Short mmCIF file of C-alpha atoms in Angstrom, two decimals:
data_model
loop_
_atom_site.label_atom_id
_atom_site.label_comp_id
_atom_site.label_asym_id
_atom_site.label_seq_id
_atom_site.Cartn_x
_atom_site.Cartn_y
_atom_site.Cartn_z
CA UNK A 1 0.00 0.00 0.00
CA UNK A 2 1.41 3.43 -0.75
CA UNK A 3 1.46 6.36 1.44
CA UNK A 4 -0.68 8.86 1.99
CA UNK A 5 0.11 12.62 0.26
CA UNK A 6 0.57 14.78 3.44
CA UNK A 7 0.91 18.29 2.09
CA UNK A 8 -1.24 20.72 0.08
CA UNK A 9 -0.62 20.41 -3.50
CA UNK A 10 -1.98 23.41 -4.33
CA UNK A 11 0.16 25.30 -1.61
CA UNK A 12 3.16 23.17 -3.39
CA UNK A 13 2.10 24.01 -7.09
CA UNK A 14 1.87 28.01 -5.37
CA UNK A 15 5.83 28.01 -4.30
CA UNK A 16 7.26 26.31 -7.21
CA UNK A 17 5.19 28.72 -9.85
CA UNK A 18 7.03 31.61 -7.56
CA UNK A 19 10.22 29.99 -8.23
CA UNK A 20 9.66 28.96 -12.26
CA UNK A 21 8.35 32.67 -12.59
CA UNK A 22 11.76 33.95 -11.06
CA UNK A 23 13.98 31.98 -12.60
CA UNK A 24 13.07 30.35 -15.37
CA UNK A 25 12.57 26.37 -15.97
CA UNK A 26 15.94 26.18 -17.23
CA UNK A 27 17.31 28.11 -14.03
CA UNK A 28 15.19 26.47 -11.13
CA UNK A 29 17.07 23.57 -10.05
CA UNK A 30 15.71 20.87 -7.98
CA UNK A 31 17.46 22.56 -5.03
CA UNK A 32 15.28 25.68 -5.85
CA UNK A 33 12.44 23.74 -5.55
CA UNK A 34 12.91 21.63 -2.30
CA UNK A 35 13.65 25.01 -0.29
CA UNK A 36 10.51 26.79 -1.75
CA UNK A 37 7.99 23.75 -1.33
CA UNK A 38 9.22 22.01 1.85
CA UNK A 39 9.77 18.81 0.28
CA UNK A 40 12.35 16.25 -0.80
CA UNK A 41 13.48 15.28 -4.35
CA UNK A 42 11.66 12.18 -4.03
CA UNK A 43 8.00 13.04 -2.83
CA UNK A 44 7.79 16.11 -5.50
CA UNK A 45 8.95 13.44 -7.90
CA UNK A 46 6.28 11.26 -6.27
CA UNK A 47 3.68 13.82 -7.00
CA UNK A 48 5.02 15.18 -10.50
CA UNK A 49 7.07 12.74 -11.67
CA UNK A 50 10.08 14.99 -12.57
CA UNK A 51 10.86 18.65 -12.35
CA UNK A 52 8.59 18.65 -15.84
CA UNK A 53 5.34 17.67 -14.04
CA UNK A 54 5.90 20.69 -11.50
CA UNK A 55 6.47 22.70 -13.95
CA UNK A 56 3.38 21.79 -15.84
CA UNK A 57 1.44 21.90 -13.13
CA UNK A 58 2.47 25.51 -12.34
CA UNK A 59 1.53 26.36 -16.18
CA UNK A 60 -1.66 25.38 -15.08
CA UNK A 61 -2.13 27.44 -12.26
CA UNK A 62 -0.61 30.24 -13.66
CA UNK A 63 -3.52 30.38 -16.19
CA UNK A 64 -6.00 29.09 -14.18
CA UNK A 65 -5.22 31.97 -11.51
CA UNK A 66 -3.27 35.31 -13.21
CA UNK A 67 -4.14 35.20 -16.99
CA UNK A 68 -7.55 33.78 -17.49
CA UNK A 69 -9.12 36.46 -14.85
CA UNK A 70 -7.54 39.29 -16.01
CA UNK A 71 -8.02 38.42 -19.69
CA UNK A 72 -11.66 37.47 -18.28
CA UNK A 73 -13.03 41.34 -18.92
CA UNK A 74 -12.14 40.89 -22.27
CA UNK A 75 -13.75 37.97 -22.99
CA UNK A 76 -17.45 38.02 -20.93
CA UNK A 77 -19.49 40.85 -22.28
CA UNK A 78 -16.37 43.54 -22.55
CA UNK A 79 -17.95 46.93 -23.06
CA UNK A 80 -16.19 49.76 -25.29
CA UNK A 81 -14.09 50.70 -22.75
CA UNK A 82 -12.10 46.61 -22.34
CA UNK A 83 -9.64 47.07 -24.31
CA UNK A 84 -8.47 50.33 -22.47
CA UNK A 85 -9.44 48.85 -18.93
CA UNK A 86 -7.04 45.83 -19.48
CA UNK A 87 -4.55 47.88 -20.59
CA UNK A 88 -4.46 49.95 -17.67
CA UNK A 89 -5.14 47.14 -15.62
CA UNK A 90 -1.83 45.72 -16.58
CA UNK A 91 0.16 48.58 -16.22
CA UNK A 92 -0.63 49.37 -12.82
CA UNK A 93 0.41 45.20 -11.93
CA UNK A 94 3.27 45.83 -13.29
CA UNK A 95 3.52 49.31 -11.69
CA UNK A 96 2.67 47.88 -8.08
CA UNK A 97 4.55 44.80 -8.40
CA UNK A 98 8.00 45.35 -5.82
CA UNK A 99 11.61 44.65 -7.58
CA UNK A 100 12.21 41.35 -5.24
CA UNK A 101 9.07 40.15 -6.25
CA UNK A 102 9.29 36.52 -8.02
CA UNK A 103 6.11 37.86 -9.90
CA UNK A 104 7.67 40.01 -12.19
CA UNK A 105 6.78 39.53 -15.87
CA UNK A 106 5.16 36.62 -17.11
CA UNK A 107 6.21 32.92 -16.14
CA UNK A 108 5.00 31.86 -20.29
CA UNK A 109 7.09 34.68 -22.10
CA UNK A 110 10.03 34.65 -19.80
CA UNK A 111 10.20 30.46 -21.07
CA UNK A 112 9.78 31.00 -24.36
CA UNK A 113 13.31 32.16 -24.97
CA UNK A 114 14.81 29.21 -23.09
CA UNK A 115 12.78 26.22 -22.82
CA UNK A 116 10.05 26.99 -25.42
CA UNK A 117 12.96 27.16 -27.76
CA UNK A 118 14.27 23.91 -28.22
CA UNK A 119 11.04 21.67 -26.42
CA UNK A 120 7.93 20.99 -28.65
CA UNK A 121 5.31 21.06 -25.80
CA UNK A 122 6.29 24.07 -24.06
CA UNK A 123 6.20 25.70 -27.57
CA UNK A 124 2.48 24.11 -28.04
CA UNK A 125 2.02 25.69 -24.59
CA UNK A 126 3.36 28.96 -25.13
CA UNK A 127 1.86 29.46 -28.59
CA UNK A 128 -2.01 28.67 -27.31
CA UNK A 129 -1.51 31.28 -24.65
CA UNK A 130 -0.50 33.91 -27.14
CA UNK A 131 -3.85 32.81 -29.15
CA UNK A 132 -6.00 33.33 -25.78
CA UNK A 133 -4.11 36.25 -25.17
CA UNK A 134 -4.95 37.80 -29.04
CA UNK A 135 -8.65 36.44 -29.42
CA UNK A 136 -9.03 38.03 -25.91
CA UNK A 137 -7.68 41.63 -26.98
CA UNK A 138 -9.85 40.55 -30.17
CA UNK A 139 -13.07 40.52 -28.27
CA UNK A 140 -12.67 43.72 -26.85
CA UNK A 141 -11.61 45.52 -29.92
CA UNK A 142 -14.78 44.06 -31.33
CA UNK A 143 -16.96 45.27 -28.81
CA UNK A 144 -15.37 48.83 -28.53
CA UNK A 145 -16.00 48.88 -32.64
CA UNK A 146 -18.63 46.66 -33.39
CA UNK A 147 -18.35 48.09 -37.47
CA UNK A 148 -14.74 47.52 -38.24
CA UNK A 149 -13.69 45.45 -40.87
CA UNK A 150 -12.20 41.97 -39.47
CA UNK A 151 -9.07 42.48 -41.26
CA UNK A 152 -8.66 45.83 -39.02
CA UNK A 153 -9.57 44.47 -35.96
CA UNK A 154 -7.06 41.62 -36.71
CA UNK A 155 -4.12 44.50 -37.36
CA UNK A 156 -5.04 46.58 -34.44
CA UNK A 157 -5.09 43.35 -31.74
CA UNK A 158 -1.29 42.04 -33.07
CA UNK A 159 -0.45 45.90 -32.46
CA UNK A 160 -2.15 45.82 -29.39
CA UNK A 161 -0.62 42.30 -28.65
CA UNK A 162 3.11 43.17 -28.88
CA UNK A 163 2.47 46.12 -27.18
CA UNK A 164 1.47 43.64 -24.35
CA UNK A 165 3.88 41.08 -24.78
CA UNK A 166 6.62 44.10 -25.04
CA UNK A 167 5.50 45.49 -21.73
CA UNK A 168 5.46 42.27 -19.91
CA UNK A 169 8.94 41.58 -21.21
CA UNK A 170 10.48 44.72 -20.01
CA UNK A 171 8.91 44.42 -16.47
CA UNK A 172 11.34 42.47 -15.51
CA UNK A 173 13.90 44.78 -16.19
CA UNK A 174 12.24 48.21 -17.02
CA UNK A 175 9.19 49.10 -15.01
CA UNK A 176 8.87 52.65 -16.30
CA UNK A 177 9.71 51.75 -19.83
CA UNK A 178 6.79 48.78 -19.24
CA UNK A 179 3.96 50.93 -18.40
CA UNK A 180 5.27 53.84 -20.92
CA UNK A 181 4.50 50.68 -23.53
CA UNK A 182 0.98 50.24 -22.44
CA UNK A 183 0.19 53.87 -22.25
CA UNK A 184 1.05 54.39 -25.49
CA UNK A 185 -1.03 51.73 -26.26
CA UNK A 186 -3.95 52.66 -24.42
CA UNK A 187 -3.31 56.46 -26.77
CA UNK A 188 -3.62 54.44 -29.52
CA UNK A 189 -6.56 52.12 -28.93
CA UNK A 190 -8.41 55.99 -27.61
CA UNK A 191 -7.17 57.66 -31.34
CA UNK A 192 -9.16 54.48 -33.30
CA UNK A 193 -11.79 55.24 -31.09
CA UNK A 194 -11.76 59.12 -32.20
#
């Protein structure tokens, strides 16, 4: 007979998507890992299977719990002013968010330069979330101009898009030069509107 799991997975999944976020797939070692979680090598690879499972897992709750409801005004019945809310939205996170935080950026762009790179599931991964992300910011440029030509709509969300991406790149690094990206954005999205 096995034994029984005695810790909170989702309290476990919590500490290791801190440390993924910080450092990186590539740069969390298993070390990392035990200190932030409270367990040994062997029950997280009990419970994952292998650093990958963790890591997957995190994926998961990083969706499930930072992207999904923020994105989540954009999707369910965005009014004219979603595209500009989320935009602003995002700036002040990344405007509030302290320089030791482990939150800083986003876990899904800050692994697609390493481990999205060179493994064909974390690319799968990384490429639905920039869909989700894009027919999100899609949904609220369609509410905000309901008689705009799809092909339009589809320029102004991959603007829109790398503004986003840019900004959440750079708040790792540049804060101010983060939110500068998304307030230009935000001027833009208010000139289309007139």
């Amino acid at each position: 007979m096995g034994r029984s799991q005695e810790f909170d997975t989702t309290a476990v999944v919590a500490a290791a998507l801190d440390v993924f976020w910080a450092r990186g797939y590539e740069g969390a070692s298993l070390g990392d890992l035990e200190s932030a979680t409270g367990l040994s090598r062997s029950s997280l690879y009990n419970s994952f299977t292998n650093k990958r499972g963790l890591f997957d897992a995190a994926v998961q709750m990083y969706l499930d719990h930072v992207i999904r409801p923020r994105l989540r005004s954009l999707t369910t019945n965005p009014g004219a002013d979603a595209v500009d809310d989320y935009l602003s939205s995002l700036a002040h996170a990344i405007g509030t968010m302290t320089a030791d935080s482990p939150r800083r950026g986003c876990l899904l762009l800050n692994t697609a330069a390493g481990l999205g790179a060179h493994d064909d599931a974390a690319a799968a991964v990384i490429r639905a979330y920039r869909r989700e992300r894009a027919d999100a910011i899609n949904s609220g440029l369609h509410a905000a101009f309901p008689t705009e030509t799809d092909a339009t709509l589809s320029d102004r969300t991959r603007i829109l898009l790398s503004c986003t991406v840019s900004a959440l790149v750079l708040a790792r690094v540049d804060t101010e030069e983060a939110i500068a990206t998304l307030e230009s954005a935000r001027r833009l999205n208010a000139e289309w509107q007139g």
